Amino acid sequence: MIEFTLWDIVRNLLLAARWTVLLSLAAFVGGAAVGMAVLFFRISKNKWSRRVASGYIALFQGTPLLMQLFLMFFGLPMLGLRIEPWTAAVLGLTFFASAYLAEIWRSGVDALPLGQWDAGASLGLHYLQELRLIILPQAFSITRAPTVGFLVQLIKSTALTSIIGFEELVRTSNAINNATFEPFKVYGLVALIFFAMCFPLTQYARSLEKRAAAR
Amino acid sequence: MAFAWLPGAVGDIAHGAVTTILLIAVTTLAGTLLSILGAAGRRNGPVLLKRAIAWYVEVMRNTPFLVQLFFIFFGLPSLGIRLDPILAAMLAMTLNMAAYTIEIVGAGLDAVPPGQTEAALALGLRPRQVFIKIVLPQALKIIYPALTSQIVIMMLESAVVSQIAVRELTYEADMLQARTFRSFETYFVVTLVYLALSMALRRLLVTGGRRALGAGVS
């Protein structure tokens, strides 16, 4: 058995936390891009594209993320695509995030008075210009707090990618725990590291919410 | 695609689904009760209790459920508390859900106009009666949609407890795909079962809520 000092454990966990951060960022950026596309479908004037987007959102919000990751990681190889845990993790979390972000931003679009659309039309803007110049900037700015709140949820969700074999914080902690037999210390430290990443964002979301309420 | 294994697997999937339903039923009851106590304590308790509840909420909300589960299942035995996987799962789910619903219930309590309490006190009800009979039902009615969403989210999170070998839906799916080598089909079918469960749960909660709390619950 190898001796682990506390510092060894902490250092290895912090090194693994890099992957948690990187994965969170990749999933957030990817989720924002795909979520924007879903949002366009969701608020389109075409009934069928609205339905498709609603179905997409209901599917991802109505099934466990773990199942989505399993389908991605074990399912795609059966369709002839070999996939690494990292790719499966990024893809799985991207789709998951896109559904939630699209729904959050849609609530922002819905919150805008219809007069905003009419005003855009009366200025002679066409649909895409209205969206780009009038609707989306306002929708994004009033949904800033829930967007940051979702980022916290996304960071916590990266823990699940340990189950499909992606070497992030939790998977590393499982390995360290198997070597040290100190689960109380190891998982306590993991919780602390996640807390250190999420708590500032939670506080930020809260202050955004207060600012929005004060307006 | 090959679903020939499915007829033989229906029993396993059903067994897993029953365990998932049991988990969420216990969590819903215990979690809601705990969060009512927590929200009341956070408003009316001594300062130390208020602070402890606030920290509890922050810690639970800012750490992953999977880590909480591992901490309870693998960590507690070193303090001499050894739990069955299913008990550990119920405990972790209840504690996790309570952290979210304490905030939700609290928001509901704040939303009931203070005049309601004053009127009830003026009628001679004792403070505890005022809380249970006047304030709480109104608060629950206000927050019911948020509570419903949280319960459904918790059911979806319960997939993770397969990792400590609780024989619920995801665990059965893991066993099935190991036996049949049809991983895509297995997870596909079980994902659909989860989708059906979450839709049914949502509907059940809405109709149940209407019946218990009266009309106006969405």
Short mmCIF file of C-alpha atoms in Angstrom, two decimals:
data_model
loop_
_atom_site.label_atom_id
_atom_site.label_comp_id
_atom_site.label_asym_id
_atom_site.label_seq_id
_atom_site.Cartn_x
_atom_site.Cartn_y
_atom_site.Cartn_z
CA MET A 1 0.00 0.00 0.00
CA ILE A 2 1.22 3.47 -0.89
CA GLU A 3 1.25 6.14 1.81
CA PHE A 4 -0.72 9.24 0.92
CA THR A 5 -0.22 12.41 2.89
CA LEU A 6 -3.08 14.88 3.09
CA TRP A 7 -1.20 17.12 0.68
CA ASP A 8 -0.88 14.26 -1.84
CA ILE A 9 -4.63 13.77 -1.75
CA VAL A 10 -5.40 17.47 -2.07
CA ARG A 11 -2.87 17.97 -4.86
CA ASN A 12 -4.22 15.07 -6.91
CA LEU A 13 -7.79 16.22 -6.40
CA LEU A 14 -6.93 19.76 -7.46
CA LEU A 15 -5.18 18.44 -10.56
CA ALA A 16 -8.29 16.42 -11.41
CA ALA A 17 -10.49 19.46 -10.80
CA ARG A 18 -8.93 21.03 -13.90
CA TRP A 19 -10.87 18.51 -15.98
CA THR A 20 -14.07 19.31 -14.14
CA VAL A 21 -13.58 23.00 -14.93
CA LEU A 22 -12.64 22.34 -18.55
CA LEU A 23 -15.59 20.00 -19.08
CA SER A 24 -17.99 22.49 -17.50
CA LEU A 25 -16.73 25.26 -19.77
CA ALA A 26 -16.89 23.10 -22.90
CA ALA A 27 -20.40 21.93 -22.05
CA PHE A 28 -21.55 25.47 -21.28
CA VAL A 29 -20.18 26.89 -24.53
CA GLY A 30 -21.50 23.95 -26.56
CA GLY A 31 -24.81 24.02 -24.72
CA ALA A 32 -25.19 27.74 -25.36
CA ALA A 33 -24.56 27.29 -29.10
CA VAL A 34 -26.94 24.33 -29.51
CA GLY A 35 -29.40 25.91 -27.07
CA MET A 36 -29.53 29.02 -29.24
CA ALA A 37 -30.49 26.86 -32.22
CA VAL A 38 -33.16 25.11 -30.14
CA LEU A 39 -34.41 28.53 -29.01
CA PHE A 40 -34.84 29.63 -32.64
CA PHE A 41 -36.95 26.54 -33.32
CA ARG A 42 -38.86 27.01 -30.07
CA ILE A 43 -39.96 30.59 -30.82
CA SER A 44 -40.35 30.17 -34.57
CA LYS A 45 -43.64 31.07 -36.26
CA ASN A 46 -43.86 27.56 -37.69
CA LYS A 47 -46.00 25.30 -35.53
CA TRP A 48 -44.06 22.15 -36.38
CA SER A 49 -40.65 23.54 -35.57
CA ARG A 50 -42.04 24.77 -32.24
CA ARG A 51 -43.31 21.26 -31.56
CA VAL A 52 -40.02 19.62 -32.44
CA ALA A 53 -38.17 21.98 -30.08
CA SER A 54 -40.69 21.36 -27.27
CA GLY A 55 -40.27 17.62 -27.74
CA TYR A 56 -36.48 17.97 -27.64
CA ILE A 57 -36.66 19.97 -24.41
CA ALA A 58 -39.19 17.59 -22.81
CA LEU A 59 -37.02 14.62 -23.73
CA PHE A 60 -33.89 16.00 -22.09
CA GLN A 61 -35.71 17.42 -19.08
CA GLY A 62 -37.78 14.25 -18.58
CA THR A 63 -35.01 11.65 -18.55
CA PRO A 64 -32.01 11.21 -16.25
CA LEU A 65 -28.74 12.76 -17.43
CA LEU A 66 -27.04 9.47 -16.52
CA MET A 67 -29.19 7.64 -19.12
CA GLN A 68 -28.33 10.29 -21.71
CA LEU A 69 -24.65 9.76 -21.00
CA PHE A 70 -25.00 5.98 -21.19
CA LEU A 71 -26.80 6.22 -24.53
CA MET A 72 -24.06 8.50 -25.81
CA PHE A 73 -21.18 6.39 -24.52
CA PHE A 74 -22.52 2.86 -25.06
CA GLY A 75 -25.04 3.63 -27.78
CA LEU A 76 -22.99 5.50 -30.39
CA PRO A 77 -20.38 2.70 -30.74
CA MET A 78 -23.24 0.40 -31.75
CA LEU A 79 -24.02 2.79 -34.57
CA GLY A 80 -20.40 2.37 -35.67
CA LEU A 81 -18.97 5.49 -33.99
CA ARG A 82 -16.17 4.83 -31.56
CA ILE A 83 -16.26 7.39 -28.81
CA GLU A 84 -13.92 8.38 -25.99
CA PRO A 85 -15.25 9.16 -22.50
CA TRP A 86 -14.21 12.81 -23.01
CA THR A 87 -16.17 13.13 -26.27
CA ALA A 88 -19.19 11.35 -24.80
CA ALA A 89 -19.05 13.58 -21.73
CA VAL A 90 -18.85 16.81 -23.74
CA LEU A 91 -21.56 15.75 -26.21
CA GLY A 92 -23.88 14.42 -23.51
CA LEU A 93 -23.58 17.51 -21.31
CA THR A 94 -23.86 19.81 -24.35
CA PHE A 95 -27.24 18.37 -25.39
CA PHE A 96 -28.41 18.34 -21.76
CA ALA A 97 -27.38 21.97 -21.28
CA SER A 98 -28.87 23.08 -24.61
CA ALA A 99 -32.35 21.92 -23.58
CA TYR A 100 -32.23 23.76 -20.25
CA LEU A 101 -30.66 26.94 -21.64
CA ALA A 102 -33.17 27.08 -24.52
CA GLU A 103 -36.00 26.82 -22.01
CA ILE A 104 -34.52 29.48 -19.71
CA TRP A 105 -34.01 31.93 -22.57
CA ARG A 106 -37.45 31.19 -23.98
CA SER A 107 -38.93 32.31 -20.68
CA GLY A 108 -37.05 35.58 -21.23
CA VAL A 109 -38.49 35.98 -24.73
CA ASP A 110 -41.98 35.26 -23.40
CA ALA A 111 -41.55 37.86 -20.69
CA LEU A 112 -41.10 40.65 -23.23
CA PRO A 113 -44.20 42.67 -24.08
CA LEU A 114 -45.52 41.99 -27.59
CA GLY A 115 -45.11 45.69 -28.29
CA GLN A 116 -41.38 45.06 -28.61
CA TRP A 117 -42.01 42.90 -31.68
CA ASP A 118 -44.50 45.39 -33.11
CA ALA A 119 -42.09 48.25 -32.58
CA GLY A 120 -39.39 46.31 -34.44
CA ALA A 121 -41.76 45.60 -37.31
CA SER A 122 -42.85 49.23 -37.52
CA LEU A 123 -39.20 50.23 -37.82
CA GLY A 124 -39.07 48.06 -40.93
CA LEU A 125 -36.88 45.33 -39.43
CA HIS A 126 -37.34 41.82 -40.69
CA TYR A 127 -37.70 38.80 -38.38
CA LEU A 128 -34.01 37.99 -37.89
CA GLN A 129 -33.10 41.63 -37.32
CA GLU A 130 -35.87 41.96 -34.76
CA LEU A 131 -34.50 38.94 -32.94
CA ARG A 132 -30.90 40.03 -33.10
CA LEU A 133 -31.36 43.71 -32.31
CA ILE A 134 -34.42 43.85 -30.04
CA ILE A 135 -35.68 40.56 -28.66
CA LEU A 136 -32.62 38.43 -27.86
CA PRO A 137 -30.50 41.10 -26.10
CA GLN A 138 -33.39 41.85 -23.75
CA ALA A 139 -34.26 38.17 -23.26
CA PHE A 140 -30.64 37.35 -22.38
CA SER A 141 -30.29 40.25 -20.01
CA ILE A 142 -33.40 39.39 -17.98
CA THR A 143 -32.45 35.69 -17.76
CA ARG A 144 -28.89 36.26 -16.62
CA ALA A 145 -29.54 35.02 -13.07
CA PRO A 146 -31.11 31.67 -14.03
CA THR A 147 -28.40 31.19 -16.67
CA VAL A 148 -25.67 31.50 -14.04
CA GLY A 149 -27.77 29.29 -11.77
CA PHE A 150 -27.84 26.64 -14.46
CA LEU A 151 -24.06 26.86 -14.82
CA VAL A 152 -23.84 25.76 -11.17
CA GLN A 153 -26.11 22.82 -11.95
CA LEU A 154 -23.93 21.96 -14.96
CA ILE A 155 -20.72 21.98 -12.90
CA LYS A 156 -22.34 19.60 -10.41
CA SER A 157 -23.59 17.41 -13.26
CA THR A 158 -20.04 16.82 -14.52
CA ALA A 159 -19.71 14.46 -11.53
CA LEU A 160 -21.83 11.94 -13.45
CA THR A 161 -19.26 11.64 -16.23
CA SER A 162 -17.08 9.73 -13.74
CA ILE A 163 -19.52 6.85 -14.22
CA ILE A 164 -18.74 6.55 -17.95
CA GLY A 165 -15.03 6.66 -17.15
CA PHE A 166 -14.08 10.29 -17.66
CA GLU A 167 -11.18 11.15 -15.34
CA GLU A 168 -12.53 14.17 -13.51
CA LEU A 169 -12.73 15.03 -9.84
CA VAL A 170 -15.07 12.27 -8.66
CA ARG A 171 -13.40 9.46 -10.61
CA THR A 172 -10.01 10.48 -9.28
CA SER A 173 -11.42 10.62 -5.76
CA ASN A 174 -12.78 7.08 -6.16
CA ALA A 175 -9.29 5.90 -7.10
CA ILE A 176 -7.68 7.76 -4.19
CA ASN A 177 -10.32 6.38 -1.83
CA ASN A 178 -9.55 2.84 -2.99
CA ALA A 179 -5.89 3.40 -2.19
CA THR A 180 -6.24 5.26 1.12
CA PHE A 181 -9.48 3.84 2.61
CA GLU A 182 -10.32 7.27 3.94
CA PRO A 183 -13.69 7.98 2.33
CA PHE A 184 -14.71 10.54 4.94
CA LYS A 185 -11.68 12.69 4.22
CA VAL A 186 -11.56 12.12 0.45
CA TYR A 187 -15.25 12.74 -0.35
CA GLY A 188 -15.32 15.57 2.16
CA LEU A 189 -12.49 17.25 0.27
CA VAL A 190 -14.23 16.64 -3.06
CA ALA A 191 -17.37 18.26 -1.71
CA LEU A 192 -15.26 21.19 -0.53
CA ILE A 193 -13.67 21.66 -3.96
CA PHE A 194 -17.06 21.56 -5.70
CA PHE A 195 -18.38 24.01 -3.12
CA ALA A 196 -15.46 26.37 -3.80
CA MET A 197 -16.30 26.30 -7.51
CA CYS A 198 -20.08 26.62 -7.19
CA PHE A 199 -20.65 28.89 -4.20
CA PRO A 200 -19.25 32.10 -5.78
CA LEU A 201 -21.45 31.50 -8.82
CA THR A 202 -24.50 30.90 -6.63
CA GLN A 203 -23.82 34.17 -4.84
CA TYR A 204 -23.35 35.94 -8.17
CA ALA A 205 -26.67 34.54 -9.45
CA ARG A 206 -28.32 35.73 -6.26
CA SER A 207 -26.97 39.26 -6.61
CA LEU A 208 -28.10 39.35 -10.26
CA GLU A 209 -31.55 38.26 -9.12
CA LYS A 210 -31.68 41.03 -6.50
CA ARG A 211 -30.58 43.60 -9.02
CA ALA A 212 -33.24 42.42 -11.45
CA ALA A 213 -35.91 42.56 -8.75
CA ALA A 214 -34.88 46.08 -7.76
CA ARG A 215 -35.29 47.36 -11.30
CA MET B 1 -31.33 -2.85 -33.35
CA ALA B 2 -32.50 -6.03 -31.71
CA PHE B 3 -35.19 -6.08 -29.07
CA ALA B 4 -35.61 -9.85 -28.82
CA TRP B 5 -34.33 -9.74 -25.22
CA LEU B 6 -37.10 -7.41 -24.17
CA PRO B 7 -39.92 -9.89 -23.32
CA GLY B 8 -37.63 -11.70 -20.85
CA ALA B 9 -36.51 -8.42 -19.31
CA VAL B 10 -39.91 -6.90 -18.57
CA GLY B 11 -39.93 -8.35 -15.04
CA ASP B 12 -36.52 -6.89 -14.20
CA ILE B 13 -37.42 -3.48 -15.59
CA ALA B 14 -40.70 -3.48 -13.69
CA HIS B 15 -38.89 -4.46 -10.48
CA GLY B 16 -36.43 -1.62 -10.98
CA ALA B 17 -39.24 0.83 -11.70
CA VAL B 18 -41.03 -0.16 -8.48
CA THR B 19 -37.85 0.51 -6.48
CA THR B 20 -37.44 3.89 -8.20
CA ILE B 21 -41.07 4.75 -7.33
CA LEU B 22 -40.52 3.64 -3.73
CA LEU B 23 -37.41 5.83 -3.48
CA ILE B 24 -39.21 8.89 -4.75
CA ALA B 25 -42.30 8.27 -2.61
CA VAL B 26 -40.21 8.14 0.58
CA THR B 27 -38.11 11.11 -0.51
CA THR B 28 -41.16 13.21 -1.35
CA LEU B 29 -42.82 12.62 2.01
CA ALA B 30 -39.71 12.86 4.20
CA GLY B 31 -38.16 15.67 2.15
CA THR B 32 -41.29 17.83 2.20
CA LEU B 33 -41.77 17.31 5.93
CA LEU B 34 -38.12 18.10 6.63
CA SER B 35 -38.23 21.21 4.49
CA ILE B 36 -41.35 22.51 6.26
CA LEU B 37 -39.52 22.08 9.58
CA GLY B 38 -36.39 23.64 8.06
CA ALA B 39 -38.21 26.61 6.57
CA ALA B 40 -40.11 27.25 9.81
CA GLY B 41 -36.92 26.91 11.85
CA ARG B 42 -35.09 29.27 9.53
CA ARG B 43 -37.73 31.92 10.14
CA ASN B 44 -38.62 31.48 13.80
CA GLY B 45 -35.83 29.44 15.40
CA PRO B 46 -32.93 30.60 17.59
CA VAL B 47 -30.06 32.36 15.77
CA LEU B 48 -27.78 29.35 15.88
CA LEU B 49 -30.40 27.10 14.29
CA LYS B 50 -31.11 29.71 11.62
CA ARG B 51 -27.44 29.89 10.73
CA ALA B 52 -27.04 26.10 10.72
CA ILE B 53 -29.98 25.67 8.36
CA ALA B 54 -28.67 28.39 6.05
CA TRP B 55 -25.29 26.64 5.83
CA TYR B 56 -26.88 23.27 5.32
CA VAL B 57 -28.81 24.63 2.35
CA GLU B 58 -25.71 26.25 0.83
CA VAL B 59 -23.52 23.16 1.21
CA MET B 60 -26.11 20.77 -0.26
CA ARG B 61 -26.97 23.08 -3.15
CA ASN B 62 -23.36 23.64 -4.13
CA THR B 63 -22.09 20.05 -4.17
CA PRO B 64 -23.06 17.20 -6.52
CA PHE B 65 -25.63 14.66 -5.37
CA LEU B 66 -23.26 11.85 -6.38
CA VAL B 67 -20.62 13.13 -3.93
CA GLN B 68 -23.22 13.45 -1.16
CA LEU B 69 -24.30 9.88 -1.84
CA PHE B 70 -20.72 8.57 -1.70
CA PHE B 71 -20.04 10.57 1.43
CA ILE B 72 -23.05 9.05 3.18
CA PHE B 73 -22.58 5.50 1.91
CA PHE B 74 -18.78 5.18 2.08
CA GLY B 75 -17.93 7.92 4.56
CA LEU B 76 -20.38 7.41 7.41
CA PRO B 77 -19.21 3.84 8.22
CA SER B 78 -15.93 5.35 9.45
CA LEU B 79 -18.02 7.11 12.11
CA GLY B 80 -19.58 3.76 12.93
CA ILE B 81 -22.83 4.39 11.02
CA ARG B 82 -23.28 1.65 8.46
CA LEU B 83 -26.34 1.93 6.23
CA ASP B 84 -28.02 -0.42 3.78
CA PRO B 85 -27.64 0.82 0.19
CA ILE B 86 -31.34 1.53 -0.06
CA LEU B 87 -31.41 3.37 3.28
CA ALA B 88 -28.34 5.37 2.29
CA ALA B 89 -30.04 6.25 -1.00
CA MET B 90 -33.23 7.36 0.75
CA LEU B 91 -31.27 9.41 3.26
CA ALA B 92 -29.12 11.09 0.59
CA MET B 93 -32.12 11.85 -1.64
CA THR B 94 -34.16 13.22 1.27
CA LEU B 95 -31.34 15.43 2.54
CA ASN B 96 -30.61 16.68 -0.97
CA MET B 97 -34.22 17.42 -1.81
CA ALA B 98 -34.83 19.18 1.51
CA ALA B 99 -32.06 21.67 0.76
CA TYR B 100 -33.88 22.79 -2.38
CA THR B 101 -37.38 22.65 -0.95
CA ILE B 102 -36.45 24.57 2.23
CA GLU B 103 -35.90 27.56 -0.07
CA ILE B 104 -39.10 26.84 -1.99
CA VAL B 105 -41.28 26.38 1.12
CA GLY B 106 -39.67 29.44 2.69
CA ALA B 107 -40.59 31.55 -0.32
CA GLY B 108 -44.15 30.32 0.04
CA LEU B 109 -44.27 31.19 3.74
CA ASP B 110 -43.01 34.68 2.96
CA ALA B 111 -45.66 35.09 0.28
CA VAL B 112 -48.59 34.56 2.65
CA PRO B 113 -49.73 38.04 3.72
CA PRO B 114 -49.00 38.77 7.43
CA GLY B 115 -52.63 39.82 7.82
CA GLN B 116 -53.56 36.13 7.68
CA THR B 117 -51.48 35.41 10.77
CA GLU B 118 -52.79 38.48 12.58
CA ALA B 119 -56.39 37.59 11.80
CA ALA B 120 -55.92 34.01 13.00
CA LEU B 121 -54.23 35.16 16.22
CA ALA B 122 -57.02 37.65 16.79
CA LEU B 123 -59.48 34.76 16.50
CA GLY B 124 -57.68 33.13 19.43
CA LEU B 125 -55.72 30.41 17.61
CA ARG B 126 -52.41 29.41 19.14
CA PRO B 127 -49.25 30.18 17.07
CA ARG B 128 -48.75 26.51 16.14
CA GLN B 129 -52.34 26.20 14.99
CA VAL B 130 -51.96 29.37 12.97
CA PHE B 131 -48.93 27.91 11.21
CA ILE B 132 -50.43 24.48 10.49
CA LYS B 133 -53.99 25.48 9.68
CA ILE B 134 -53.71 28.94 8.14
CA VAL B 135 -50.24 29.78 6.85
CA LEU B 136 -48.91 26.40 5.66
CA PRO B 137 -51.83 25.38 3.41
CA GLN B 138 -51.74 28.75 1.66
CA ALA B 139 -47.96 28.59 1.30
CA LEU B 140 -48.10 25.07 -0.13
CA LYS B 141 -50.67 26.16 -2.66
CA ILE B 142 -48.44 28.99 -3.84
CA ILE B 143 -45.31 26.87 -4.18
CA TYR B 144 -46.95 23.69 -5.42
CA PRO B 145 -45.71 23.95 -9.05
CA ALA B 146 -42.12 24.52 -7.89
CA LEU B 147 -42.41 21.64 -5.43
CA THR B 148 -43.71 19.37 -8.19
CA SER B 149 -40.76 20.22 -10.46
CA GLN B 150 -38.32 19.52 -7.64
CA ILE B 151 -39.87 16.11 -6.99
CA VAL B 152 -39.58 15.18 -10.68
CA ILE B 153 -35.96 16.40 -10.77
CA MET B 154 -35.25 14.25 -7.72
CA MET B 155 -36.72 11.18 -9.41
CA LEU B 156 -34.39 11.71 -12.37
CA GLU B 157 -31.43 12.18 -10.04
CA SER B 158 -32.25 8.89 -8.36
CA ALA B 159 -30.66 7.12 -11.37
CA VAL B 160 -27.34 7.83 -9.67
CA VAL B 161 -28.06 5.61 -6.66
CA SER B 162 -27.43 2.60 -8.94
CA GLN B 163 -23.77 3.42 -8.21
CA ILE B 164 -24.10 2.12 -4.64
CA ALA B 165 -25.89 -1.01 -5.91
CA VAL B 166 -29.48 -0.06 -5.12
CA ARG B 167 -31.49 -2.28 -7.44
CA GLU B 168 -33.54 0.47 -9.06
CA LEU B 169 -34.22 1.12 -12.73
CA THR B 170 -30.71 2.14 -13.79
CA TYR B 171 -29.10 -0.72 -11.90
CA GLU B 172 -31.40 -3.21 -13.65
CA ALA B 173 -30.51 -1.59 -16.98
CA ASP B 174 -26.81 -2.05 -16.22
CA MET B 175 -27.36 -5.71 -15.38
CA LEU B 176 -29.49 -6.25 -18.50
CA GLN B 177 -27.00 -4.75 -20.91
CA ALA B 178 -24.19 -6.74 -19.34
CA ARG B 179 -26.21 -9.90 -19.91
CA THR B 180 -27.60 -9.19 -23.37
CA PHE B 181 -24.75 -7.12 -24.90
CA ARG B 182 -27.47 -4.85 -26.32
CA SER B 183 -26.45 -1.71 -24.48
CA PHE B 184 -27.99 0.84 -26.85
CA GLU B 185 -31.37 -0.89 -26.95
CA THR B 186 -31.42 -1.49 -23.19
CA TYR B 187 -30.63 2.11 -22.27
CA PHE B 188 -33.00 3.34 -24.97
CA VAL B 189 -35.93 1.37 -23.56
CA VAL B 190 -35.10 2.28 -19.96
CA THR B 191 -34.79 5.96 -20.92
CA LEU B 192 -38.31 5.74 -22.35
CA VAL B 193 -39.50 4.13 -19.11
CA TYR B 194 -38.01 7.08 -17.17
CA LEU B 195 -39.71 9.52 -19.55
CA ALA B 196 -43.06 7.79 -19.00
CA LEU B 197 -42.49 7.74 -15.23
CA SER B 198 -41.64 11.43 -15.03
CA MET B 199 -44.65 12.38 -17.15
CA ALA B 200 -46.94 10.17 -15.05
CA LEU B 201 -45.47 11.50 -11.80
CA ARG B 202 -46.02 15.09 -12.91
CA ARG B 203 -49.64 14.37 -13.84
CA LEU B 204 -50.24 12.48 -10.59
CA LEU B 205 -48.82 15.34 -8.54
CA VAL B 206 -50.93 17.94 -10.33
CA THR B 207 -54.21 16.03 -9.93
CA GLY B 208 -53.30 14.97 -6.39
CA GLY B 209 -52.43 18.57 -5.52
CA ARG B 210 -55.72 19.85 -6.92
CA ARG B 211 -57.60 17.37 -4.79
CA ALA B 212 -55.62 18.06 -1.59
CA LEU B 213 -55.11 21.82 -1.85
CA GLY B 214 -58.15 22.79 -3.84
CA ALA B 215 -58.59 24.40 -7.24
CA GLY B 216 -56.13 26.96 -8.50
CA VAL B 217 -53.17 24.61 -8.25
CA SER B 218 -51.47 24.35 -11.60
#
